Coordinates of C-alpha atoms in Angstrom, one line a residue:
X10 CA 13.7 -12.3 -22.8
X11 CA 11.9 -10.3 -20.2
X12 CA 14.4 -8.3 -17.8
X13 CA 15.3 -9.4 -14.0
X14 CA 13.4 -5.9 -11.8
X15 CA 14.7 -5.8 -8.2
X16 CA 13.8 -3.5 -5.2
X17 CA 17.3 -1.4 -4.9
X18 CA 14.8 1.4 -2.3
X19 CA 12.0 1.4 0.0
X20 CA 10.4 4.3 1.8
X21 CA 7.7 5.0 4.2
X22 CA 5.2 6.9 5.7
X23 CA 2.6 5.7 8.3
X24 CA 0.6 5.6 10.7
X25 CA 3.1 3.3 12.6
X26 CA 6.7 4.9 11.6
X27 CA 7.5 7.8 9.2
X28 CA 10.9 5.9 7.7
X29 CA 11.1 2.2 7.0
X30 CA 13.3 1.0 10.0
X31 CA 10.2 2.5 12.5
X32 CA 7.1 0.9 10.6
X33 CA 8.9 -2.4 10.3
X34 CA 10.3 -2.2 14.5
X35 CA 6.5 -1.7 15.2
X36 CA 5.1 -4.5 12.9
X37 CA 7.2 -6.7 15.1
X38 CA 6.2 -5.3 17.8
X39 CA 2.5 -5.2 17.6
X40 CA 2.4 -1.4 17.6
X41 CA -1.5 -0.3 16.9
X42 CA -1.5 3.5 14.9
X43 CA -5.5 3.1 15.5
X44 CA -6.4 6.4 17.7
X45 CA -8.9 9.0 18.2
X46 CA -9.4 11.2 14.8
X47 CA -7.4 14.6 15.6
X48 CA -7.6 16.4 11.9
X49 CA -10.9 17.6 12.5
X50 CA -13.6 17.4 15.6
X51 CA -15.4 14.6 15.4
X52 CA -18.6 15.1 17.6
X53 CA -21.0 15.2 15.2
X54 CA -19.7 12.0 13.3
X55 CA -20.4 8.6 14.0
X56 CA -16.8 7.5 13.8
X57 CA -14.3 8.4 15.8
X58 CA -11.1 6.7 14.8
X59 CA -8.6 6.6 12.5
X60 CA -5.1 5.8 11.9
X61 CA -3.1 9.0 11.1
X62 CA 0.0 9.7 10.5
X63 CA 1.8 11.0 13.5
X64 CA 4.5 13.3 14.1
X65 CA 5.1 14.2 10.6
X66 CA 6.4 17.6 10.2
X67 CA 6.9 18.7 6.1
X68 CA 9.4 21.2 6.6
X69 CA 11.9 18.4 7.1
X70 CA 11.4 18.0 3.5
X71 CA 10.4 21.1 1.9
X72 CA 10.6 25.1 2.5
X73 CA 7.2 26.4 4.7
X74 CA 5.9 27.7 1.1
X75 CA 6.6 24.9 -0.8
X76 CA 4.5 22.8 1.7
X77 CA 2.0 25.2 1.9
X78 CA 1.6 24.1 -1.8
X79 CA 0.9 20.6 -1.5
X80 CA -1.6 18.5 -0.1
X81 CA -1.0 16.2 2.1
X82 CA -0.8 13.1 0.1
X83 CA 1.5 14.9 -2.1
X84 CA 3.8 15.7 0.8
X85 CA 3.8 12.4 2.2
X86 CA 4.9 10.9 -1.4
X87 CA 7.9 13.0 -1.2
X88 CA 9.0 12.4 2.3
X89 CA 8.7 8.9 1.6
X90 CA 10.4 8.4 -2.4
X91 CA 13.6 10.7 -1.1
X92 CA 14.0 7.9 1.6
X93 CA 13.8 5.2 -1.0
X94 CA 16.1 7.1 -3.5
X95 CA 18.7 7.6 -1.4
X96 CA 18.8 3.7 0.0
X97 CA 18.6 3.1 -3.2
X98 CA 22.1 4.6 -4.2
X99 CA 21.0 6.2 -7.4
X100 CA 22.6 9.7 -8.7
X101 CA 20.6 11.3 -11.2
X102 CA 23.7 12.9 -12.5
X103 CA 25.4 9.6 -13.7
X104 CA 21.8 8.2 -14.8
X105 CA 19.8 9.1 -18.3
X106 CA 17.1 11.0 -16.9
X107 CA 14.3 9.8 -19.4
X108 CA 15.5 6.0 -18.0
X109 CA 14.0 6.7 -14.7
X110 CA 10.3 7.2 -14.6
X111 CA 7.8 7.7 -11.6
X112 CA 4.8 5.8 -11.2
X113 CA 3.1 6.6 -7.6
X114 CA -0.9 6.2 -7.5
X115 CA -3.4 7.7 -5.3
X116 CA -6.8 6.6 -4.7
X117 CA -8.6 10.0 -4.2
X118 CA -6.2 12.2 -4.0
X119 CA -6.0 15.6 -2.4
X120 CA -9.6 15.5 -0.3
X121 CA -7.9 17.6 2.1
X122 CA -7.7 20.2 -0.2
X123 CA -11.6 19.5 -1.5
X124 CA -12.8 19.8 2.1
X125 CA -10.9 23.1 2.7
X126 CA -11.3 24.6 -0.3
X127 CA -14.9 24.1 -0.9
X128 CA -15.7 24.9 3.0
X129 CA -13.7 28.2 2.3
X130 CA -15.9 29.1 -1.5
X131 CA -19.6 28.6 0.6
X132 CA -18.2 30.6 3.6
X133 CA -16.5 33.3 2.0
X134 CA -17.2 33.2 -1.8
X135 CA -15.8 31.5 -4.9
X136 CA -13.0 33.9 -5.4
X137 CA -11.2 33.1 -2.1
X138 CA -10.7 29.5 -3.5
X139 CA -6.4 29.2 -3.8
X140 CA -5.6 29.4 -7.4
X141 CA -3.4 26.2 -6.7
X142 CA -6.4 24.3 -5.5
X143 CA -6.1 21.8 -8.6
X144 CA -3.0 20.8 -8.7
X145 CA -3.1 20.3 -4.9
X146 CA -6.1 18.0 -5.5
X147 CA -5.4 16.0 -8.6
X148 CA -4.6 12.6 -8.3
X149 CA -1.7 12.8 -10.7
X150 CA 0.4 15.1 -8.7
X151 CA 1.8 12.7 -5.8
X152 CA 4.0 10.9 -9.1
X153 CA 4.3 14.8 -10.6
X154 CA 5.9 16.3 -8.0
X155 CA 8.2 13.3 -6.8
X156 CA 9.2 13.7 -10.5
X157 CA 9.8 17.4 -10.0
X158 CA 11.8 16.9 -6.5
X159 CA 14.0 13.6 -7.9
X160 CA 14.5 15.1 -11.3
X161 CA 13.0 11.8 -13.5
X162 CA 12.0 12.8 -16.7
X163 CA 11.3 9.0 -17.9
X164 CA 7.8 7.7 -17.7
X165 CA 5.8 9.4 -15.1
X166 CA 2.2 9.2 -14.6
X167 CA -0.9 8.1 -11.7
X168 CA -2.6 4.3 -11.8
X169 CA -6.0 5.4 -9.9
X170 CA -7.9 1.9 -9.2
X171 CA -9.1 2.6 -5.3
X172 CA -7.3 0.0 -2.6
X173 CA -5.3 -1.9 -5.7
X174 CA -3.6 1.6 -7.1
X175 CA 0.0 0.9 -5.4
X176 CA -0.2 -2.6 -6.2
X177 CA -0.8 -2.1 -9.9
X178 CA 1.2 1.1 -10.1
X179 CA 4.0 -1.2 -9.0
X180 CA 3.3 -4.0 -10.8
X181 CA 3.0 -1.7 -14.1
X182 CA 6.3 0.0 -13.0
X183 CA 7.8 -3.7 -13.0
X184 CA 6.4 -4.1 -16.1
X185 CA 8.1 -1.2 -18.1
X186 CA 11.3 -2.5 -16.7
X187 CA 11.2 -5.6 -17.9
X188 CA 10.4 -4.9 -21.2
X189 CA 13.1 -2.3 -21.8
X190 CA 10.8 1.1 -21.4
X191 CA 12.8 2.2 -18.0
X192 CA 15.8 1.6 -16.0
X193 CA 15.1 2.0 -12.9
X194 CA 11.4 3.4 -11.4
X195 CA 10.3 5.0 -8.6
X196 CA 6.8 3.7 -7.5
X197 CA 4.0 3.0 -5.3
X198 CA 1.4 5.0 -3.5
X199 CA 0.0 8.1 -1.4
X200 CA -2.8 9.0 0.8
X201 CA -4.5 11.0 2.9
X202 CA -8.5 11.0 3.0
X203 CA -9.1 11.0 7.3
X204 CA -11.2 14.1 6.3
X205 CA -14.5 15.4 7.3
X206 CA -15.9 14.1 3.5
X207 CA -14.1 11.4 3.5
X208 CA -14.9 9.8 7.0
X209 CA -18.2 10.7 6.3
X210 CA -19.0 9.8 3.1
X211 CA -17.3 6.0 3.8
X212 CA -19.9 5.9 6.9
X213 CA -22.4 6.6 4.9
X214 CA -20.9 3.5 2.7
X215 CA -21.2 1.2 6.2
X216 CA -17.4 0.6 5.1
X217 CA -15.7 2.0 8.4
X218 CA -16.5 0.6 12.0
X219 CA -17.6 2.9 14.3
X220 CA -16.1 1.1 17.3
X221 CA -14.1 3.8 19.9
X222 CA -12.1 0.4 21.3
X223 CA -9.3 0.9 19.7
X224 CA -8.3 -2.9 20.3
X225 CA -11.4 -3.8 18.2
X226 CA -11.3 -1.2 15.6
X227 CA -9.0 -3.3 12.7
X228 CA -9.6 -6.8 13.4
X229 CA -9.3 -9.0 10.5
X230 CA -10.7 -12.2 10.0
X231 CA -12.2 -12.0 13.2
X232 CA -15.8 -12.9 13.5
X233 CA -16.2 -9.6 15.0
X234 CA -15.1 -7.5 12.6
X235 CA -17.6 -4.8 10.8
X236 CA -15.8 -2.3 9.0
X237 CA -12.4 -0.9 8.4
X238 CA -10.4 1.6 9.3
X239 CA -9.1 4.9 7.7
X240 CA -5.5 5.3 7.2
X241 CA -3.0 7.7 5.6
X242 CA 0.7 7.7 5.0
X243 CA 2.9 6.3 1.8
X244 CA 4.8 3.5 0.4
X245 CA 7.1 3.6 -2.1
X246 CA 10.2 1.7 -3.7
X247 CA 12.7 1.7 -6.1
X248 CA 12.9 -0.7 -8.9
X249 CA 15.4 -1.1 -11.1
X250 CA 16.5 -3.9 -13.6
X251 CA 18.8 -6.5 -12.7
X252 CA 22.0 -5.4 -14.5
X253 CA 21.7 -1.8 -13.9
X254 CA 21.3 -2.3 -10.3
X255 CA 25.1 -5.0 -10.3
X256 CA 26.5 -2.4 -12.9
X257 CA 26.4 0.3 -10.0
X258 CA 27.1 -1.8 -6.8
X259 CA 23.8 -1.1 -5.4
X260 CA 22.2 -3.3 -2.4
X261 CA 19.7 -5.3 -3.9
X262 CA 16.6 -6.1 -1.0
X263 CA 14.5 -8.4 -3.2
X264 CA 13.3 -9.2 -6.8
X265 CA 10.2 -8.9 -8.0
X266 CA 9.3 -12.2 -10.2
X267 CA 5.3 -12.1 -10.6
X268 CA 2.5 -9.9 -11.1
X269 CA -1.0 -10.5 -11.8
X270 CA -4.3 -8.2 -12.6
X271 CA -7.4 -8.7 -13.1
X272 CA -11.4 -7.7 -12.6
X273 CA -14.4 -9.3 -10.8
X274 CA -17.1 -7.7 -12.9
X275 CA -19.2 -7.8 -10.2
X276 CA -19.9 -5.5 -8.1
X277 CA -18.9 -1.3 -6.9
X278 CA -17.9 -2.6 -3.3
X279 CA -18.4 -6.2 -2.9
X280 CA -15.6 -8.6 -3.9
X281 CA -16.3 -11.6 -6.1
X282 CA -18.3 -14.4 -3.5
X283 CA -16.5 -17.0 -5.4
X284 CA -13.4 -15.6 -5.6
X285 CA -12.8 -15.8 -9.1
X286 CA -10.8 -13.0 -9.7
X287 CA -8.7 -12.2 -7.0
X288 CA -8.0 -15.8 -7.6
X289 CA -6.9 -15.0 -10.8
X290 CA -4.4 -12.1 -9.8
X291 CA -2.8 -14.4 -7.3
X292 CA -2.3 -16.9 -10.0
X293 CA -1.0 -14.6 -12.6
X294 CA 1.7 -13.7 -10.5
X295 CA 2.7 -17.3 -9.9
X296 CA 2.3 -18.2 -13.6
X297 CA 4.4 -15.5 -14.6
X298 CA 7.3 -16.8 -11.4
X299 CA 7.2 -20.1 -12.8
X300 CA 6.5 -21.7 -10.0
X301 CA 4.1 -23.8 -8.5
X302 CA 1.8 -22.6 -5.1
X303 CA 3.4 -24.7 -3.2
X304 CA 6.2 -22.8 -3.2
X305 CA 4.8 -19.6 -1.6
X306 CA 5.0 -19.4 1.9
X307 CA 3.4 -16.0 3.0
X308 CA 0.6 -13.8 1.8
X309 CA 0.1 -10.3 3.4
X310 CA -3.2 -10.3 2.6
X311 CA -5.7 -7.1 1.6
X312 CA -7.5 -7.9 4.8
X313 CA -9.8 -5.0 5.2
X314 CA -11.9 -6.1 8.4
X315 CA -15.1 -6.3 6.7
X316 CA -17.0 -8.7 6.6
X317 CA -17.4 -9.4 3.0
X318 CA -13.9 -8.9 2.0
X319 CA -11.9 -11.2 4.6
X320 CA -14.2 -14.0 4.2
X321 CA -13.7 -13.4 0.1
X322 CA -10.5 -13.3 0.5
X323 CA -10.1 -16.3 1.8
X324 CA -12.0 -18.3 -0.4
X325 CA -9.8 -16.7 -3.0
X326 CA -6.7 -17.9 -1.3
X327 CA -8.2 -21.4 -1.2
X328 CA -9.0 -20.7 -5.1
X329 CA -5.5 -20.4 -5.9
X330 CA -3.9 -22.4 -3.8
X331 CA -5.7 -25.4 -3.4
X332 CA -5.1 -27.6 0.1
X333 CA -1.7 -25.3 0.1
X334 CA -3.7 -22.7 1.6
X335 CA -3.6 -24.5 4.8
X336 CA -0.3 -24.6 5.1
X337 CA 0.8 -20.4 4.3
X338 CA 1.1 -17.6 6.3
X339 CA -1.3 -15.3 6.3
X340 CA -1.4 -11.7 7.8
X341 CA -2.6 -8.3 8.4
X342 CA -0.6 -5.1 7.7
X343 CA -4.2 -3.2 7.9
X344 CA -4.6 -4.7 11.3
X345 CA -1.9 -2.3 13.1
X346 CA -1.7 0.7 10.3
X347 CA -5.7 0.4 9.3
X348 CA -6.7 1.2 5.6
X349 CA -4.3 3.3 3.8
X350 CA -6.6 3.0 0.6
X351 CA -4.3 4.0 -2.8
X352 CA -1.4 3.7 -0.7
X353 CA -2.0 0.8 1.3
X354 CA -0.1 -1.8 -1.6
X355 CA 3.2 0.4 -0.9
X356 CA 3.4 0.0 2.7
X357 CA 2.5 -3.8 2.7
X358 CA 5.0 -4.6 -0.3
X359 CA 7.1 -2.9 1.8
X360 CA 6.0 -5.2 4.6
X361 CA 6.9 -8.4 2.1
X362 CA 10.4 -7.4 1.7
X363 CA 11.3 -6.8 4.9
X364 CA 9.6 -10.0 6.2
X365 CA 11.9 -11.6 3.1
X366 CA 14.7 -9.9 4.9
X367 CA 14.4 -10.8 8.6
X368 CA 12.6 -13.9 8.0
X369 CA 9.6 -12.9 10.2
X370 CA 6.0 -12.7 10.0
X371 CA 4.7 -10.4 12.5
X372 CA 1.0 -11.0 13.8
X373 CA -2.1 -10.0 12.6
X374 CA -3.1 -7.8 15.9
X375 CA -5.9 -7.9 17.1
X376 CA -7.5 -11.4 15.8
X377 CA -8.7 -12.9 18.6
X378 CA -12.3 -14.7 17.7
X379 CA -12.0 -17.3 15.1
X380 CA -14.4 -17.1 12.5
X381 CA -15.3 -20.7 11.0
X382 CA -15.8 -18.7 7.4
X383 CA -12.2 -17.3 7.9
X384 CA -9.8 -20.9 8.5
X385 CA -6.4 -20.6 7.0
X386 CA -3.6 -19.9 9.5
X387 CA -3.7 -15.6 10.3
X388 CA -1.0 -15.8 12.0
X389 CA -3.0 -14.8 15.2
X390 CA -1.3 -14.4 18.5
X391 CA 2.6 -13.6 18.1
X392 CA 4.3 -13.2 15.0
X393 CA 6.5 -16.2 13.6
X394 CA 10.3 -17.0 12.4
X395 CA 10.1 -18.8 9.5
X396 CA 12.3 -19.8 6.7
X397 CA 10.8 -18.5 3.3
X398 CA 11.8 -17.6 -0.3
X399 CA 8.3 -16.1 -1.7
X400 CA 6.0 -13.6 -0.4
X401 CA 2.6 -12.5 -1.7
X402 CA 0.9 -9.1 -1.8
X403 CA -2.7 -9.0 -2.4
X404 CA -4.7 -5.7 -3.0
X405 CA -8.7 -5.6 -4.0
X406 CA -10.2 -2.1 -4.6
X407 CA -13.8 -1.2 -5.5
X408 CA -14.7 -1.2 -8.6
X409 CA -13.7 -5.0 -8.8
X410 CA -9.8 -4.5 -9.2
X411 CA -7.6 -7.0 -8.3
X412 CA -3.8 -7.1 -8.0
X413 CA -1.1 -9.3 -7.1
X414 CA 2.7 -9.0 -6.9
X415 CA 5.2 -11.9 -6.0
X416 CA 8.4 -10.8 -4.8
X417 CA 11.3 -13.4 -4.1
X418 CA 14.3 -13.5 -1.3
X419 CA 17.4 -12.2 -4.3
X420 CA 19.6 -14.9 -5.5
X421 CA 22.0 -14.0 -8.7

């Protein structure tokens, strides 16, 4: 028998709200992170905008020189798994420390780092590089130092699959729970790429839009949409199996009954025109719930803002849904907080649960002209009360990767 995995923890960090409680008050409240980029000048790029993290200061967290030593991902993965540990009750003193692993992903991981780094070896020479410039840049090192700071010794490593690497780090985290590997796992994803390389390089892509309206900037499934928008920040939660969390007394949020992954063999950017796969995920995780699509009510949806992906996507949710698709809930966490890439999963599982919660579905800002390609209910124009028991999270990265996770309003 596979183990019962619930969410005992959530944390956050973004563009909308550094704890949970903020980034879920401005969901509901429409709140747009989307503003001028203010990391580095912008005059000779193309685009200007960019959903940063605001008003996040590290030292809350960590000492000046132990900040000094992380990039900013790493730093943001921190801040955001100590929130999430401590809702979440659990004492590494009374716990088995190789029980408790650590599974947080990052998509790129420390290009802040790369850009300041390799800016500082051409201007000044190769031996002025910081001799903890790799560890600051690996991709591994978001999960390694939450490890560090929390004390788990259990499983700890980084999924890397671009846009779906919190969605599969959690779903492989709910995964070694159920099958006995862990107790209890802390999990999700980190990033921070609004860099000089990183905005340019995805212009060079055509992935961003270069838009300086910041109404118009993250607008998915509108028919106006042409790009995305970068984003930084971090989502992360605690699971923890079923018994472990009753054993302790802890407040369980939600439980986690279906996950699904899969790969559209298709293309480096473009999703699968058919659908296909990220059909697949989506079914995978119902499969694995046992139940049948009617049943799901609301899908937070990758939602990008490109043009390829939303219209995709939606065939996809037609795929697996059949004429049910008509009848869900469908919205945009990327449309308020833009693109959080490796971390974006974290944030909008986050977003699940706490729509489980309050029973609300907040709008997707900014939708405003229909797209005939892009038909299912967006939720467009205020966000909704609605009484619902299953909530979807979809993720699809380049590279084809598809994720799925279906978490379900706790009942013991």
């Amino acid at each position: 028998m596979k183990r019962r995995v619930v969410v005992t923890g959530m944390g956050a960090v973004t563009p909308i709200g550094n704890t949970v409680e903020e980034f879920y008050n401005a969901m509901k409240e429409g709140v747009c992170g989307i503003a001028p980029i203010t990391h580095f000048d912008t005059s000779e790029y193309k685009v200007k905008l960019a959903a940063e993290v605001k008003n996040f200061d590290p030292t809350k967290y960590l000492s000046p020189k132990e900040a000094k030593r992380l990039d900013a991902f790493s730093q943001f993965a921190i801040a955001a798994s100590r929130e999430a540990f401590a809702q979440s009750g659990l004492s590494m003193e009374e716990e088995d420390p190789y029980r408790v692993g650590c599974l947080i992903g990052s998509g790129v991981g420390g290009l802040m780092t790369v850009d300041n780094e390799e800016k500082k070896m051409l201007e000044k020479g190769a031996r002025r590089v910081a001799p903890l410039a790799v560890p600051m840049l690996i991709s591994n090192m978001a999960a390694g130092n939450v490890a560090m700071d929390l004390k788990l010794k259990g499983k700890c490593f980084s999924i890397t699959s671009a846009c779906a690497t919190a969605t599969h780090s959690i779903g492989e985290a709910f995964r070694s729970i159920q099958h006995g590997e862990l107790d209890a796992c802390v999990t999700g994803g980190a990033e921070s790429s609004i860099t000089p390389f990183g905005i340019a390089g995805f212009t060079s892509l055509q992935a961003l839009n270069d838009t300086e309206d910041v109404s118009r900037a993250s607008i998915p499934f509108d028919l106006e949409r042409h790009g995305f928008v970068m984003g930084e920040g971090a989502g992360i939660l605690v699971l923890e199996e079923l018994e472990h969390a009753k054993k302790r007394g802890a407040n369980i949020l939600a439980e986690i009954v279906g996950y699904g992954a899969t790969c559209d063999a298709y293309h480096i950017t473009s999703p699968d025109p058919e659908g296909e796969g990220a059909a697949m995920a989506m079914k995978q995780a119902m499969q694995e719930a046992g139940i049948k699509p009617e049943q799901v009510e609301y899908v937070n949806a990758h939602a990008t803002s490109t043009k390829l992906n939303d219209a995709y996507e939606t065939k996809a949710i037609k795929v697996a849904f059949g004429e049910h698709a008509y009848k869900l809930a469908i919205n945009s966490t990327k449309s308020m907080t833009g693109h959080l890439l490796g971390a974006a999963g974290g944030i909008e599982m986050i977003d699940c649960i706490t729509a489980i919660q309050n029973q609300y579905v907040h709008q997707t800002v900014g939708l405003t002209v229909d797209d005939p390609e892009c038909d299912l209910d967006y939720v467009k124009g205020c966000g909704r009360e609605m009484e619902f028991t299953y909530a979807m999270s979809n993720s699809l990265g380049f590279g084809g990767h598809n994720g799925s996770l279906l978490v379900k309003k706790f009942e013991d």
